Amino acid sequence: MPTEPHITPAAAAPVSQQPERTPDPCVVVIFGASGDLTKRKLLPALYHLEQANLLPKDFAVVGVARRPLEDSFAADMKEGIIAGGGVEESDPKLAPFVEKIQYHAMNFDDASGYDSLNKLLAKIDKKFGTCGNRLFYLATAPEYFSDIINYLGQHGMATPCEGGGADGKKNWVRTIIEKPFGHDLESAKALNDEVNKVFHEDQIFRIDHYLGKETVQNILVFRFANGIFENVWNRNYIDHVEITAAESIGIEGRGPFYETAGALRDVVQNHVMELLSFVTMEPPVSFEASAVRAEKVKVWRAIQPIHPADTVRGQYGPGTVDGKPVVGYRQEDRVHPRSQTETYAALRLEIENWRWAGVPFYIRAGKRLAKRVTEITIQFKQPPLLLFKGKDGGKAGNVEPNIISMRIQPDEGITLRFGAKVPGQGMNISPVNMDFSYAESFGKSSANGYERLLLDAMLGDGTLFAHRDGVEATWALITPILEAWREKPVKDFPNYAAGTWGPTAADALLEVEGRKWRKL
């Protein structure tokens, strides 16, 4: 095992800071507010912004759902803020914040409900001084996206109202749309067309909560704010790249959703492709949204079509996770007993551009794997002449290659592995780790990642959100794989036991080229 010297960050050094920005007065309207996302993530995130004085003084939240929850919604959200946000009930800001939470019951396909919602928002503008600024958050099932968008347009709610906003500024209306954004290329294009009929592209914020994680944003800082890494971040020095998005949990009662999604749609098309773009994109000319998005799209469009032979799919069977027996996917609630849905996907791909030509990228994502971990591993090429022996005193080829490992979750941080001389009379080499931990350097945070994304949407900053070009570019890569898999059903599902690292075919994907997955 590599030894792990502790590397202490320069805590006393000055911190480079950007000025904090406060949004204009506004109302956040959450469709699907009775769902788990609102209570566990969105309201705690908004309250964290309130604690940090990053919300405007004139602010309100309106939850919209079908159930009659007018009398209990605010109290329920308060419970969610306390339980999920690391907040004490005695926090002096909590009660005034909860007073700004309201609820509106309506069916998403009921035109009269939008009339009454519009009237409620006008009253809130007068009561809380929110100046007609709206952020509509679609946290519903995807089948309701079109109805909600079209009704907002028909009732004039997608267009900023007449009259000035705060301090004479123009009013604004924006919408956040949760994933999945389509289920293949054709449906994504159709949904984009439908949304763009009502909202301009700069009003649309397609959200991927992975991009709210500090460790994901830090990939760009690591690469472009440090002069020592970018010079070797290319095909001349890098042997291959691995991206792993592993979960130890199963589908947690979401059988109907997962049966139509699967690992490729649920994780690879969005989360993993975003991570890939951050690792491989060229330096943007600025950190403006258009510049960053343009570089990401260039990466996705440079990926060569992925041949089905370079893909592996898996489905978990019964096994043991954390010492407890668990059922297989086909035994989960509301899953077809002969389901062909993949709970694991692995891909090999190449990016045909000047920086990355010839470098293989290996991607894997799955449910019920050995542990929960999302990690990016950059493995460097060996020196052209290996002068020293390995750690076992054997031939020089035993010297382990250098790697940079970026841990996105749960133990957020970065590890650099390099060779060092073992004490003694010989010249033996052993791998050692320099390790940076977010928790040790900056302390643990109760933030859930939605804070930054909600704040950016209120500010109109689309840097960490998907543009329609990017959504369609990633679906263009994934859809042919889905079609090939659909045409050729798998006969050996389930093909990996819960609590393992997936099907053996995923190991063969690397072994055929003399490589193997990094042990996590």
XYZ file of C-alpha atoms in Angstrom:
520
model
C 0.000 0.000 0.000
C 1.258 3.516 -0.747
C 2.306 5.498 2.290
C 0.431 8.746 2.852
C 2.398 11.740 4.124
C 0.104 14.479 5.387
C 0.291 17.679 3.374
C -0.787 20.777 5.277
C -2.389 23.531 3.153
C -1.033 27.053 3.382
C -3.857 28.122 5.661
C -2.279 31.457 6.510
C -1.929 32.471 2.880
C -4.324 35.134 1.542
C -7.460 33.767 -0.091
C -8.306 35.010 -3.574
C -11.929 36.129 -3.427
C -14.509 37.396 -5.853
C -17.029 39.955 -4.634
C -20.237 38.384 -3.355
C -23.326 39.203 -5.361
C -26.890 39.572 -4.093
C -29.789 38.909 -6.486
C -32.603 41.292 -7.219
C -35.801 40.927 -5.159
C -37.668 37.886 -6.473
C -40.121 35.039 -5.908
C -38.946 31.427 -6.279
C -41.884 29.319 -7.480
C -41.317 25.560 -7.096
C -43.585 23.278 -9.127
C -43.729 19.808 -7.596
C -43.051 21.244 -4.147
C -44.634 18.317 -2.322
C -41.805 16.074 -3.536
C -38.751 15.031 -1.583
C -36.361 17.332 -3.461
C -37.958 20.529 -2.175
C -37.898 19.557 1.497
C -34.492 17.836 1.558
C -32.499 20.020 -0.830
C -34.080 23.194 -2.211
C -35.426 24.842 0.944
C -32.322 23.988 3.026
C -30.186 25.422 0.213
C -32.218 28.635 0.071
C -31.941 28.976 3.831
C -28.165 28.527 3.694
C -28.119 31.473 1.280
C -30.218 33.442 3.765
C -27.777 32.618 6.555
C -24.912 33.864 4.389
C -26.799 37.107 3.598
C -26.838 36.197 -0.097
C -30.605 36.381 -0.571
C -32.307 39.710 -1.228
C -34.224 41.246 1.638
C -37.366 41.263 -0.522
C -37.811 37.572 -1.227
C -40.493 34.862 -1.115
C -41.007 31.177 -1.923
C -44.189 29.666 -3.354
C -44.609 25.904 -3.410
C -46.944 24.562 -6.100
C -48.321 21.008 -6.135
C -51.587 19.129 -6.477
C -52.150 18.140 -2.854
C -53.998 20.533 -0.472
C -51.119 21.422 1.845
C -51.820 25.081 2.545
C -51.979 24.623 6.316
C -48.915 22.415 6.691
C -46.490 23.263 3.884
C -44.467 26.016 5.605
C -44.119 23.983 8.812
C -43.057 20.928 6.807
C -40.418 22.964 4.981
C -39.162 24.277 8.319
C -38.661 20.677 9.455
C -36.714 19.984 6.281
C -34.471 22.993 6.826
C -33.686 21.896 10.385
C -33.181 18.207 9.562
C -31.407 18.542 6.221
C -29.649 21.852 6.588
C -27.823 21.492 9.889
C -29.888 24.357 11.330
C -30.891 24.934 14.954
C -34.560 25.662 15.547
C -33.477 28.659 17.640
C -31.670 30.256 14.692
C -32.963 33.862 14.731
C -33.265 34.006 10.935
C -35.399 30.872 10.665
C -38.829 32.160 11.734
C -38.739 35.281 9.487
C -37.636 33.085 6.562
C -40.467 30.585 7.086
C -42.968 33.467 7.046
C -41.964 34.061 3.426
C -42.969 30.520 2.376
C -46.428 30.096 0.835
C -48.270 27.301 -0.949
C -50.608 27.085 -3.932
C -52.534 23.902 -4.744
C -53.359 23.251 -8.415
C -53.192 20.627 -11.129
C -50.371 21.285 -13.591
C -52.754 20.891 -16.567
C -55.473 23.182 -15.161
C -55.589 26.583 -16.865
C -57.564 28.189 -14.029
C -54.806 27.228 -11.592
C -52.337 29.415 -13.463
C -54.750 32.360 -13.338
C -54.973 32.070 -9.561
C -51.202 31.537 -9.281
C -50.611 34.717 -11.277
C -52.891 36.643 -8.934
C -51.104 35.191 -5.896
C -47.727 36.277 -7.261
C -49.044 39.798 -7.822
C -50.140 39.922 -4.151
C -46.725 38.657 -3.056
C -45.058 41.397 -5.108
C -46.994 43.979 -3.109
C -46.495 42.264 0.249
C -42.808 41.396 -0.049
C -41.614 43.933 -2.623
C -40.426 41.283 -5.088
C -40.861 43.597 -8.089
C -42.290 41.062 -10.546
C -39.094 38.991 -10.761
C -39.816 35.253 -11.006
C -37.723 32.086 -10.860
C -39.871 29.077 -11.805
C -38.324 25.792 -10.683
C -39.708 22.654 -12.388
C -39.124 19.901 -9.827
C -41.864 17.702 -11.258
C -41.802 14.442 -13.192
C -40.608 15.092 -16.792
C -44.052 14.397 -18.292
C -45.306 17.666 -16.778
C -42.559 19.904 -18.170
C -44.365 20.707 -21.425
C -47.710 21.458 -19.774
C -46.182 23.801 -17.211
C -44.032 25.633 -19.753
C -46.925 26.074 -22.215
C -49.377 27.272 -19.565
C -46.860 29.768 -18.216
C -46.545 31.124 -21.745
C -50.291 31.204 -22.393
C -50.911 33.147 -19.180
C -48.193 35.712 -19.843
C -46.045 34.482 -16.959
C -42.960 33.734 -19.045
C -42.509 37.359 -20.041
C -41.293 40.047 -17.627
C -44.219 42.215 -16.630
C -44.497 45.849 -17.629
C -42.959 48.371 -15.295
C -39.633 48.711 -13.611
C -38.069 46.253 -11.250
C -35.805 46.991 -8.320
C -33.942 50.305 -8.551
C -35.318 50.901 -12.020
C -33.912 47.633 -13.408
C -35.845 45.644 -15.976
C -37.935 42.814 -14.547
C -36.867 39.237 -15.265
C -38.419 35.765 -15.497
C -36.323 32.573 -15.529
C -36.961 28.857 -15.265
C -34.916 25.985 -13.850
C -35.657 22.579 -15.355
C -34.570 19.407 -13.567
C -33.157 16.372 -15.332
C -33.863 14.153 -17.160
C -34.077 16.556 -20.094
C -35.415 14.138 -22.678
C -34.786 10.395 -22.853
C -32.932 10.344 -26.187
C -31.757 12.787 -28.855
C -35.112 13.112 -30.593
C -37.080 13.775 -27.399
C -34.434 16.237 -26.126
C -34.652 18.226 -29.363
C -38.451 18.233 -29.194
C -38.430 19.433 -25.591
C -35.854 22.110 -26.389
C -38.025 23.356 -29.264
C -41.098 23.431 -27.045
C -39.377 25.296 -24.217
C -37.755 27.778 -26.620
C -41.180 28.713 -28.003
C -42.019 30.144 -24.581
C -38.670 31.113 -23.015
C -35.577 32.606 -24.600
C -32.476 30.470 -24.161
C -30.967 32.964 -21.696
C -34.054 32.477 -19.471
C -33.596 28.679 -19.296
C -31.420 26.987 -16.660
C -31.171 23.210 -17.178
C -29.836 22.029 -13.852
C -27.405 19.236 -13.012
C -26.810 19.187 -9.264
C -23.326 17.703 -9.777
C -22.168 21.094 -11.044
C -23.105 22.637 -7.711
C -20.504 20.534 -5.935
C -17.408 22.441 -4.865
C -15.191 19.561 -5.972
C -16.543 19.692 -9.528
C -16.033 23.452 -9.785
C -12.563 22.965 -8.318
C -11.537 20.919 -11.370
C -11.359 24.164 -13.356
C -9.480 25.927 -10.569
C -7.039 23.027 -10.246
C -6.303 23.104 -13.959
C -6.394 26.775 -14.863
C -5.321 28.571 -11.654
C -2.174 26.488 -11.082
C 0.716 26.758 -13.490
C 2.226 23.346 -12.716
C -0.564 21.074 -14.011
C -1.850 22.395 -17.330
C 1.510 21.919 -19.058
C 1.267 18.138 -18.623
C -2.513 17.903 -19.140
C -2.356 16.361 -22.598
C -1.640 13.258 -24.712
C 2.136 13.699 -24.402
C 2.085 12.908 -20.680
C -1.234 11.231 -19.842
C -1.680 7.507 -20.448
C -5.412 7.275 -19.746
C -8.259 8.741 -17.685
C -10.855 6.940 -15.570
C -14.143 8.375 -14.309
C -16.110 6.349 -11.767
C -19.567 7.237 -10.441
C -20.416 4.373 -8.092
C -23.324 4.051 -5.683
C -23.800 1.364 -3.064
C -27.548 2.014 -2.831
C -30.161 0.422 -5.053
C -33.057 2.195 -6.722
C -34.729 3.111 -3.398
C -38.312 2.418 -4.410
C -38.080 4.306 -7.711
C -38.823 1.256 -9.857
C -41.091 2.930 -12.446
C -38.607 5.762 -12.988
C -35.527 3.571 -13.182
C -37.183 1.086 -15.542
C -37.417 3.902 -18.126
C -34.027 5.408 -17.306
C -31.193 3.017 -16.501
C -27.615 3.921 -15.643
C -26.721 5.292 -19.079
C -29.536 7.851 -19.105
C -29.617 8.523 -15.373
C -25.908 9.181 -14.756
C -23.648 8.901 -17.811
C -25.471 11.224 -20.239
C -25.460 14.108 -17.757
C -23.311 13.824 -14.604
C -20.420 11.882 -16.090
C -20.334 13.794 -19.368
C -20.167 17.048 -17.401
C -17.214 15.717 -15.371
C -15.529 14.612 -18.590
C -15.902 18.071 -20.121
C -14.390 19.810 -17.082
C -11.390 17.473 -17.178
C -10.783 17.817 -20.920
C -11.978 21.260 -22.084
C -9.627 23.939 -23.354
C -9.137 27.086 -21.248
C -12.079 29.414 -21.982
C -11.333 33.012 -22.925
C -13.244 34.056 -19.788
C -15.428 32.498 -17.109
C -18.546 33.897 -18.738
C -21.292 31.338 -19.365
C -21.059 31.451 -23.159
C -17.290 30.929 -23.160
C -17.343 27.973 -20.748
C -20.279 26.310 -22.471
C -18.622 26.663 -25.875
C -15.503 24.807 -24.738
C -17.570 22.021 -23.194
C -19.550 21.507 -26.396
C -16.309 21.329 -28.393
C -15.217 18.393 -26.232
C -18.471 16.456 -26.669
C -18.497 17.029 -30.415
C -14.889 15.817 -30.665
C -15.758 12.440 -29.120
C -15.795 9.777 -31.799
C -18.943 7.626 -32.138
C -18.797 5.000 -29.400
C -18.910 1.486 -30.834
C -21.149 -0.991 -28.961
C -18.086 -3.241 -28.583
C -16.567 -0.502 -26.392
C -19.518 -0.579 -24.002
C -20.533 -2.877 -21.154
C -23.894 -3.065 -19.420
C -24.760 -4.806 -16.217
C -27.603 -5.483 -13.828
C -27.152 -6.362 -10.182
C -28.383 -9.560 -8.638
C -28.740 -10.439 -4.949
C -25.659 -9.821 -2.842
C -24.266 -8.196 0.278
C -23.735 -4.483 0.841
C -22.206 -3.179 4.084
C -22.575 -6.643 5.587
C -26.315 -6.838 4.893
C -28.025 -9.034 2.289
C -29.868 -7.140 -0.456
C -32.163 -8.243 -3.262
C -31.350 -8.125 -6.952
C -32.713 -5.446 -9.268
C -35.403 -7.718 -10.675
C -36.710 -8.310 -7.154
C -37.016 -4.585 -6.399
C -40.486 -3.066 -5.989
C -42.298 -2.329 -9.280
C -39.515 -3.743 -11.480
C -40.291 -6.221 -14.256
C -39.104 -9.735 -13.302
C -37.290 -10.046 -16.660
C -36.182 -6.408 -16.895
C -33.526 -5.492 -19.457
C -32.747 -2.172 -17.720
C -29.057 -1.709 -16.984
C -27.990 -0.679 -13.485
C -24.336 -0.482 -14.588
C -22.701 1.022 -17.661
C -19.055 1.222 -18.716
C -17.664 2.907 -21.830
C -14.367 3.406 -23.577
C -14.154 6.568 -25.654
C -11.629 8.828 -27.338
C -11.585 12.568 -27.936
C -10.213 13.380 -31.372
C -8.622 16.770 -30.895
C -5.083 18.104 -30.658
C -4.829 17.751 -26.888
C -6.319 14.281 -26.392
C -5.878 12.262 -29.592
C -4.984 8.674 -28.717
C -5.759 8.916 -24.981
C -8.452 6.411 -23.906
C -11.118 7.501 -21.441
C -12.795 4.800 -19.371
C -16.139 5.557 -17.744
C -18.175 3.444 -15.336
C -21.325 4.155 -13.361
C -23.615 1.865 -11.455
C -25.916 0.970 -8.580
C -25.265 -1.506 -5.756
C -21.514 -1.409 -6.203
C -18.924 -2.049 -3.492
C -18.944 1.530 -2.170
C -20.246 5.008 -2.858
C -17.568 7.002 -4.619
C -17.278 9.443 -7.500
C -13.671 9.874 -8.577
C -11.614 10.993 -11.553
C -8.193 9.389 -12.018
C -5.540 10.807 -14.333
C -2.786 8.225 -14.906
C 0.450 9.537 -16.373
C 2.820 7.756 -18.702
C 5.941 6.139 -17.337
C 9.300 7.872 -17.911
C 10.979 6.783 -21.180
C 13.840 5.128 -19.249
C 13.119 3.466 -15.889
C 16.375 3.608 -13.964
C 15.185 2.356 -10.591
C 13.775 -0.840 -9.150
C 10.265 -1.211 -7.872
C 9.200 -1.397 -4.241
C 9.721 -5.189 -4.201
C 13.293 -4.895 -5.419
C 12.338 -6.495 -8.717
C 12.567 -5.224 -12.247
C 12.146 -1.559 -13.064
C 8.705 -2.114 -14.594
C 7.260 -2.588 -11.105
C 7.568 1.129 -10.373
C 3.998 2.383 -10.205
C 2.896 5.253 -12.490
C 2.074 8.726 -11.218
C -1.598 9.535 -10.805
C -3.777 12.468 -9.859
C -7.017 11.394 -8.225
C -9.878 13.876 -7.811
C -12.436 12.695 -5.278
C -15.779 14.323 -6.028
C -17.636 12.503 -3.235
C -17.854 11.453 -0.455
C -14.295 12.101 0.877
C -13.795 15.243 -1.177
C -10.204 16.017 -2.071
C -7.274 15.460 -4.421
C -4.417 12.953 -4.213
C -1.127 13.087 -6.109
C 0.780 9.800 -6.168
C 4.486 9.770 -6.995
C 7.498 7.557 -6.356
C 9.899 8.072 -3.455
C 13.059 6.284 -2.345
C 12.598 3.674 0.360
C 15.049 4.307 3.259
C 18.016 1.951 3.126
C 21.151 1.202 1.172
C 19.396 0.314 -2.077
C 17.602 2.517 -4.609
C 14.163 0.992 -4.232
C 11.056 3.019 -5.029
C 7.701 3.061 -3.267
C 4.581 5.069 -4.190
C 3.584 7.810 -1.738
C 0.560 10.099 -1.664
C 0.240 13.829 -1.222
C -3.334 14.291 -0.097
C -5.571 17.351 0.036
C -8.845 17.040 1.963
C -11.601 19.642 1.688
C -12.868 18.877 5.184
C -9.420 19.210 6.787
C -8.533 22.389 4.906
C -11.823 24.275 4.943
C -13.987 22.450 7.482
C -17.090 20.387 6.898
C -20.021 22.090 5.236
C -23.742 21.430 5.452
C -24.218 22.822 1.926
C -25.817 20.382 -0.521
C -24.654 21.877 -3.831
C -27.920 23.550 -4.770
C -26.918 26.789 -3.045
C -24.567 27.899 -5.810
C -26.944 26.828 -8.576
C -29.981 28.571 -7.105
C -27.979 31.733 -6.478
C -26.567 31.722 -10.016
C -30.039 31.263 -11.511
C -31.348 34.231 -9.515
C -28.370 36.234 -10.759
C -28.865 35.095 -14.360
C -25.467 33.375 -14.527
C -25.733 30.252 -16.704
C -22.100 29.111 -16.432
C -22.904 25.974 -14.421
C -26.066 25.112 -16.359
C -26.577 23.208 -19.596
C -27.263 24.951 -22.905
C -29.462 23.181 -25.447
C -26.417 22.615 -27.688
C -24.696 20.708 -24.893
C -27.764 18.624 -24.052
C -28.162 17.593 -27.671
C -24.437 16.911 -28.108
C -24.362 14.433 -25.218
C -27.585 12.750 -26.309
C -26.106 12.374 -29.805
C -23.336 10.268 -28.230
C -25.562 8.195 -25.958
C -28.596 7.536 -28.169
C -26.822 5.159 -30.634
C -25.669 3.053 -27.654
C -29.213 2.888 -26.297
C -30.501 1.832 -29.716
C -27.827 -0.857 -30.098
C -28.570 -2.219 -26.622
C -32.298 -2.255 -27.317
C -31.801 -4.272 -30.513
C -29.681 -6.880 -28.723
C -31.191 -7.960 -25.381
C -28.886 -9.387 -22.731
C -29.300 -13.066 -21.890
C -27.193 -13.209 -18.714
C -28.844 -10.488 -16.578
C -28.192 -10.234 -13.663
C -24.453 -10.386 -14.375
C -22.943 -8.969 -11.178
C -23.677 -9.457 -7.518
C -24.670 -6.488 -5.384
C -21.678 -5.293 -3.377
C -19.103 -5.982 -6.111
C -17.540 -3.665 -8.699
C -19.727 -4.737 -11.595
C -19.599 -7.325 -14.390
C -16.297 -8.959 -15.325
C -16.724 -7.685 -18.886
C -15.974 -4.181 -17.574
C -12.542 -5.384 -16.426
C -11.901 -6.888 -19.862
C -12.626 -3.481 -21.415
C -9.300 -2.280 -19.947
C -7.387 -5.563 -19.773
C -7.404 -5.971 -23.536
C -5.166 -2.864 -23.644
C -2.992 -3.903 -20.702
C -4.719 -1.677 -18.145
C -6.976 -2.153 -15.156
C -9.417 -0.086 -13.137
C -7.901 1.791 -10.223
C -8.773 0.186 -6.903
C -11.006 2.604 -4.998
